[in-house]
Short mmCIF file of C-alpha atoms in Angstrom, two decimals:
data_model
loop_
_atom_site.label_atom_id
_atom_site.label_comp_id
_atom_site.label_asym_id
_atom_site.label_seq_id
_atom_site.Cartn_x
_atom_site.Cartn_y
_atom_site.Cartn_z
CA UNK A 508 -29.18 -40.88 29.34
CA UNK A 509 -30.75 -37.61 29.48
CA UNK A 510 -30.04 -37.42 33.60
CA UNK A 511 -26.01 -37.15 33.04
CA UNK A 512 -25.08 -35.69 36.06
CA UNK A 513 -26.34 -34.66 39.60
CA UNK A 514 -24.48 -31.83 41.45
CA UNK A 515 -24.95 -32.53 44.71
CA UNK A 516 -23.37 -29.81 47.49
CA UNK A 517 -21.25 -30.49 50.57
CA UNK A 518 -19.21 -28.44 53.04
CA UNK A 519 -16.24 -31.69 52.74
CA UNK A 520 -15.92 -33.48 49.49
CA UNK A 521 -13.73 -36.25 50.94
CA UNK A 522 -16.08 -37.25 53.83
CA UNK A 523 -18.96 -37.12 51.37
CA UNK A 524 -16.90 -39.16 49.02
CA UNK A 525 -16.46 -41.53 51.90
CA UNK A 526 -20.27 -41.72 52.30
CA UNK A 527 -21.08 -42.34 48.81
CA UNK A 528 -18.87 -44.94 47.96
CA UNK A 529 -19.17 -46.99 50.94
CA UNK A 530 -23.12 -47.25 51.81
CA UNK A 531 -24.05 -46.71 48.11
CA UNK A 532 -21.20 -48.23 46.43
CA UNK A 533 -20.90 -45.15 44.20
CA UNK A 534 -17.23 -45.94 42.01
CA UNK A 535 -14.62 -42.43 41.95
CA UNK A 536 -14.02 -41.15 38.65
CA UNK A 537 -10.92 -39.34 38.59
CA UNK A 538 -9.45 -37.84 41.31
CA UNK A 539 -10.73 -36.57 44.41
CA UNK A 540 -9.03 -32.54 45.16
CA UNK A 541 -11.07 -30.48 47.84
CA UNK A 542 -13.25 -28.54 45.80
CA UNK A 543 -14.49 -31.39 43.40
CA UNK A 544 -15.51 -35.16 42.81
CA UNK A 545 -17.25 -37.58 41.10
CA UNK A 546 -18.57 -40.33 41.32
CA UNK A 547 -20.12 -43.02 39.09
CA UNK A 548 -23.73 -44.70 39.55
CA UNK A 549 -24.00 -46.85 37.09
CA UNK A 550 -26.74 -44.56 34.89
CA UNK A 551 -25.11 -40.89 35.62
CA UNK A 552 -22.46 -39.47 37.93
CA UNK A 553 -22.82 -37.48 41.02
CA UNK A 554 -20.84 -34.73 41.27
CA UNK A 555 -19.32 -33.68 45.00
CA UNK A 556 -18.74 -29.65 45.08
CA UNK A 557 -17.33 -27.94 48.00
CA UNK A 558 -19.46 -25.02 49.38
CA UNK A 559 -18.83 -22.70 51.95
CA UNK A 560 -22.05 -22.98 53.66
CA UNK A 561 -23.69 -25.94 55.39
CA UNK A 562 -26.84 -27.60 55.22
CA UNK A 563 -27.86 -24.84 58.65
CA UNK A 564 -28.29 -22.12 55.48
CA UNK A 565 -30.87 -23.82 53.22
CA UNK A 566 -34.36 -22.86 52.57
CA UNK A 567 -35.35 -26.55 51.41
CA UNK A 568 -37.50 -28.44 53.72
CA UNK A 569 -38.14 -32.29 53.90
CA UNK A 570 -41.93 -32.04 53.31
CA UNK A 571 -42.89 -32.81 50.11
CA UNK A 572 -45.26 -30.06 50.04
CA UNK A 573 -42.44 -28.02 48.79
CA UNK A 574 -42.13 -27.70 45.23
CA UNK A 575 -39.29 -28.41 43.41
CA UNK A 576 -36.67 -30.57 44.03
CA UNK A 577 -37.32 -33.82 47.24
CA UNK A 578 -35.09 -36.38 47.15
CA UNK A 579 -32.57 -38.83 44.96
CA UNK A 580 -33.75 -42.51 44.26
CA UNK A 581 -31.44 -45.16 43.97
CA UNK A 582 -32.38 -48.70 43.00
CA UNK A 583 -30.95 -51.61 44.73
CA UNK A 584 -31.13 -55.24 45.97
CA UNK A 585 -31.03 -56.51 49.43
CA UNK A 586 -32.67 -52.81 51.14
CA UNK A 587 -33.20 -53.69 54.55
CA UNK A 588 -29.30 -55.26 54.68
CA UNK A 589 -28.44 -52.31 53.27
CA UNK A 590 -30.45 -50.20 55.48
CA UNK A 591 -28.64 -52.28 58.78
CA UNK A 592 -25.58 -50.38 57.69
CA UNK A 593 -26.41 -47.41 57.34
CA UNK A 594 -28.05 -47.64 60.30
CA UNK A 595 -25.04 -48.80 62.24
CA UNK A 596 -22.80 -46.18 60.67
CA UNK A 597 -25.46 -43.30 62.20
CA UNK A 598 -27.07 -42.03 58.96
CA UNK A 599 -29.81 -40.42 59.71
CA UNK A 600 -33.39 -42.00 58.67
CA UNK A 601 -36.31 -40.04 57.49
CA UNK A 602 -38.08 -43.03 56.67
CA UNK A 603 -37.34 -46.82 58.03
CA UNK A 604 -37.70 -50.13 55.32
CA UNK A 605 -41.51 -50.24 54.74
CA UNK A 606 -43.41 -51.68 51.61
CA UNK A 607 -44.99 -48.88 49.55
CA UNK A 608 -47.32 -48.41 46.76
CA UNK A 609 -46.59 -49.49 43.55
CA UNK A 610 -45.27 -52.75 45.70
CA UNK A 611 -41.87 -52.05 46.17
CA UNK A 612 -39.83 -51.30 49.26
CA UNK A 613 -38.31 -48.50 49.68
CA UNK A 614 -36.70 -46.21 52.52
CA UNK A 615 -35.23 -42.46 53.47
CA UNK A 616 -31.98 -41.17 54.83
CA UNK A 617 -29.65 -38.25 54.03
CA UNK A 618 -26.02 -37.52 53.69
CA UNK A 619 -24.00 -35.96 55.67
CA UNK A 620 -24.89 -32.35 53.99
CA UNK A 621 -28.87 -33.09 54.67
CA UNK A 622 -29.63 -34.52 50.55
CA UNK A 623 -33.44 -36.89 51.23
CA UNK A 624 -32.18 -40.10 49.48
CA UNK A 625 -34.08 -43.55 48.48
CA UNK A 626 -33.85 -46.55 48.64
CA UNK A 627 -35.97 -48.31 46.28
CA UNK A 628 -36.32 -52.57 45.91
CA UNK A 629 -38.42 -54.29 43.49
CA UNK A 630 -39.95 -53.35 39.99
CA UNK A 631 -42.61 -50.47 40.17
CA UNK A 632 -46.20 -52.31 39.63
CA UNK A 633 -47.83 -48.89 37.92
CA UNK A 634 -52.02 -47.89 38.87
CA UNK A 635 -51.88 -47.02 35.15
CA UNK A 636 -49.15 -47.65 32.69
CA UNK A 637 -48.87 -44.77 29.72
CA UNK A 638 -46.24 -46.29 28.22
CA UNK A 639 -45.69 -49.47 28.00
CA UNK A 640 -42.46 -49.91 25.83
CA UNK A 641 -41.19 -47.74 28.42
CA UNK A 642 -42.01 -49.32 31.25
CA UNK A 643 -40.29 -52.55 29.86
CA UNK A 644 -37.59 -50.89 29.16
CA UNK A 645 -37.25 -49.91 32.49
CA UNK A 646 -38.00 -53.48 33.86
CA UNK A 647 -35.39 -55.24 31.17
CA UNK A 648 -32.44 -52.65 33.58
CA UNK A 649 -33.06 -55.98 36.08
CA UNK A 650 -31.59 -55.78 39.77
CA UNK A 651 -28.75 -53.61 40.17
CA UNK A 652 -24.86 -55.55 41.39
CA UNK A 653 -24.89 -52.09 42.99
CA UNK A 654 -26.76 -49.21 43.58
CA UNK A 655 -27.69 -47.73 40.24
CA UNK A 656 -29.14 -43.79 40.10
CA UNK A 657 -33.04 -44.74 39.23
CA UNK A 658 -34.22 -40.87 39.47
CA UNK A 659 -35.01 -37.04 40.68
CA UNK A 660 -38.22 -36.65 42.67
CA UNK A 661 -39.74 -33.14 42.48
CA UNK A 662 -42.90 -31.61 43.52
CA UNK A 663 -45.26 -30.00 40.74
CA UNK A 664 -47.80 -27.93 40.22
CA UNK A 665 -49.01 -29.37 36.91
CA UNK A 666 -48.35 -32.03 36.11
CA UNK A 667 -49.24 -32.13 31.92
CA UNK A 668 -47.47 -29.04 31.64
CA UNK A 669 -44.22 -30.69 33.42
CA UNK A 670 -44.42 -33.58 30.98
CA UNK A 671 -44.67 -31.37 28.37
CA UNK A 672 -41.65 -29.64 28.82
CA UNK A 673 -39.72 -32.44 29.63
CA UNK A 674 -40.52 -34.41 26.58
CA UNK A 675 -40.22 -31.51 24.21
CA UNK A 676 -36.81 -29.95 25.76
CA UNK A 677 -35.34 -33.27 26.95
CA UNK A 678 -36.85 -36.80 25.76
CA UNK A 679 -38.72 -37.83 28.50
CA UNK A 680 -41.84 -40.02 28.30
CA UNK A 681 -44.62 -39.88 30.45
CA UNK A 682 -44.70 -43.64 31.03
CA UNK A 683 -47.06 -45.02 34.11
CA UNK A 684 -48.37 -43.23 37.74
CA UNK A 685 -48.78 -44.33 41.23
CA UNK A 686 -51.71 -43.82 43.09
CA UNK A 687 -51.73 -43.01 47.37
CA UNK A 688 -55.35 -43.98 47.99
CA UNK A 689 -54.61 -43.36 51.88
CA UNK A 690 -52.79 -40.15 51.97
CA UNK A 691 -55.50 -37.56 52.79
CA UNK A 692 -54.11 -34.49 50.95
CA UNK A 693 -54.39 -36.22 47.16
CA UNK A 694 -51.27 -37.62 46.31
CA UNK A 695 -50.70 -38.98 42.93
CA UNK A 696 -47.07 -39.68 41.17
CA UNK A 697 -46.12 -39.96 37.76
CA UNK A 698 -43.13 -40.77 35.80
CA UNK A 699 -41.17 -39.11 33.17
CA UNK A 700 -38.38 -41.57 31.64
CA UNK A 701 -35.72 -40.92 29.75
CA UNK A 702 -33.15 -43.07 28.72
CA UNK A 703 -32.07 -45.28 32.10
CA UNK A 704 -32.99 -42.65 34.33
CA UNK A 705 -36.19 -40.68 35.26
CA UNK A 706 -38.20 -37.73 36.72
CA UNK A 707 -40.63 -38.64 39.75
CA UNK A 708 -43.10 -35.83 39.88
CA UNK A 709 -45.18 -35.58 43.10
CA UNK A 710 -48.47 -33.98 42.55
CA UNK A 711 -50.99 -33.17 45.77
CA UNK A 712 -54.89 -31.40 45.80
CA UNK A 713 -53.69 -29.36 48.37
CA UNK A 714 -51.65 -25.84 48.55
CA UNK A 715 -47.86 -26.43 48.29
CA UNK A 716 -44.97 -23.86 49.18
CA UNK A 717 -42.06 -22.59 47.12
CA UNK A 718 -38.66 -21.84 47.23
CA UNK A 719 -35.87 -20.73 44.94
CA UNK A 720 -32.89 -22.54 44.12
CA UNK A 721 -30.10 -22.35 46.27
CA UNK A 722 -26.86 -23.26 44.08
CA UNK A 723 -23.79 -22.09 46.84
CA UNK A 724 -25.37 -24.02 49.95
CA UNK A 725 -24.77 -27.35 51.05
CA UNK A 726 -27.56 -30.22 49.27
CA UNK A 727 -29.20 -30.73 46.02
CA UNK A 728 -27.40 -27.85 43.56
CA UNK A 729 -28.83 -29.01 40.60
CA UNK A 730 -28.92 -31.47 37.26
CA UNK A 731 -27.00 -32.03 34.17
CA UNK A 732 -29.44 -33.22 31.43
CA UNK A 733 -29.40 -33.89 27.81
CA UNK A 734 -31.67 -31.88 25.43
CA UNK A 735 -32.29 -28.63 24.31
CA UNK A 736 -31.61 -24.89 26.79
CA UNK A 737 -34.97 -24.46 27.36
CA UNK A 738 -36.78 -20.30 27.86
CA UNK A 739 -36.55 -20.21 30.93
CA UNK A 740 -34.87 -17.98 34.14
CA UNK A 741 -31.76 -18.52 34.57
CA UNK A 742 -29.46 -18.88 37.68
CA UNK A 743 -25.60 -18.85 37.31
CA UNK A 744 -23.23 -21.62 39.59
CA UNK A 745 -20.38 -20.97 41.63
CA UNK A 746 -18.43 -22.53 39.21
CA UNK A 747 -20.24 -20.28 36.17
CA UNK A 748 -22.57 -23.20 35.07
CA UNK A 749 -25.68 -21.38 33.56
CA UNK A 750 -28.42 -23.35 35.44
CA UNK A 751 -32.36 -23.26 34.15
CA UNK A 752 -35.04 -22.77 37.06
CA UNK A 753 -38.32 -24.46 36.12
CA UNK A 754 -41.40 -23.14 37.09
CA UNK A 755 -41.88 -25.46 40.13
CA UNK A 756 -38.14 -23.88 41.39
CA UNK A 757 -36.55 -26.86 40.06
CA UNK A 758 -32.87 -26.45 38.91
CA UNK A 759 -31.23 -27.84 35.75
CA UNK A 760 -28.55 -27.03 33.53
CA UNK A 761 -27.90 -28.52 29.57
CA UNK A 762 -24.77 -30.01 28.80
CA UNK A 763 -22.55 -32.93 28.68
CA UNK A 764 -22.10 -34.39 31.64
CA UNK A 765 -19.14 -34.53 34.55
#
């Protein structure tokens, strides 16, 4: 499981625990404290950490032309039913359920602190398969009995360079692509699979913006990967964790998980 843990900052841990356990059926691991909670998402954990700065202090934008972190994706069954439950609970949506490229059904919505989340139903039908064994392993996971962490999406500049870095340092294999032929920006998606988890990398043929990761404001903070420490710039999280920042501004630590 190269993506072992995903750290999400929040202003109220109990509120976020209620959200993730209610709407995504994540299961609590251990006790909840005012500072921290860990949730099991089947193939990885989601760690909630309290920060004092809310989403209004974040420089993250929902525009996918901003490089770095984009969203967290969960594989689900009964997507439309689940989306209706989210809407009934007052959850803010970015994209209502629809049939997407690759013959999957998707929707996008926000957690209480502005982290963008996706639900995906169905097996992706890739435009090009680069690694048939990797695709077969993905499909062998089957339909989840409860929402299963699937991927982190990031916008990047150079797919070959990103694929090489995450393969050499963290064991991700480039398994396939999806094209977006109706997007005038020249939107392409690559899938880097490690164990049961994926880095979904977005590339565009138009200019993109950059941001420095913020480890002390509400929203996605960083991922925790297996593998070797990389030769990358370092930032320190509020709890003292060494966090590496890749060339596109995506932040991750290297460790053993929550």
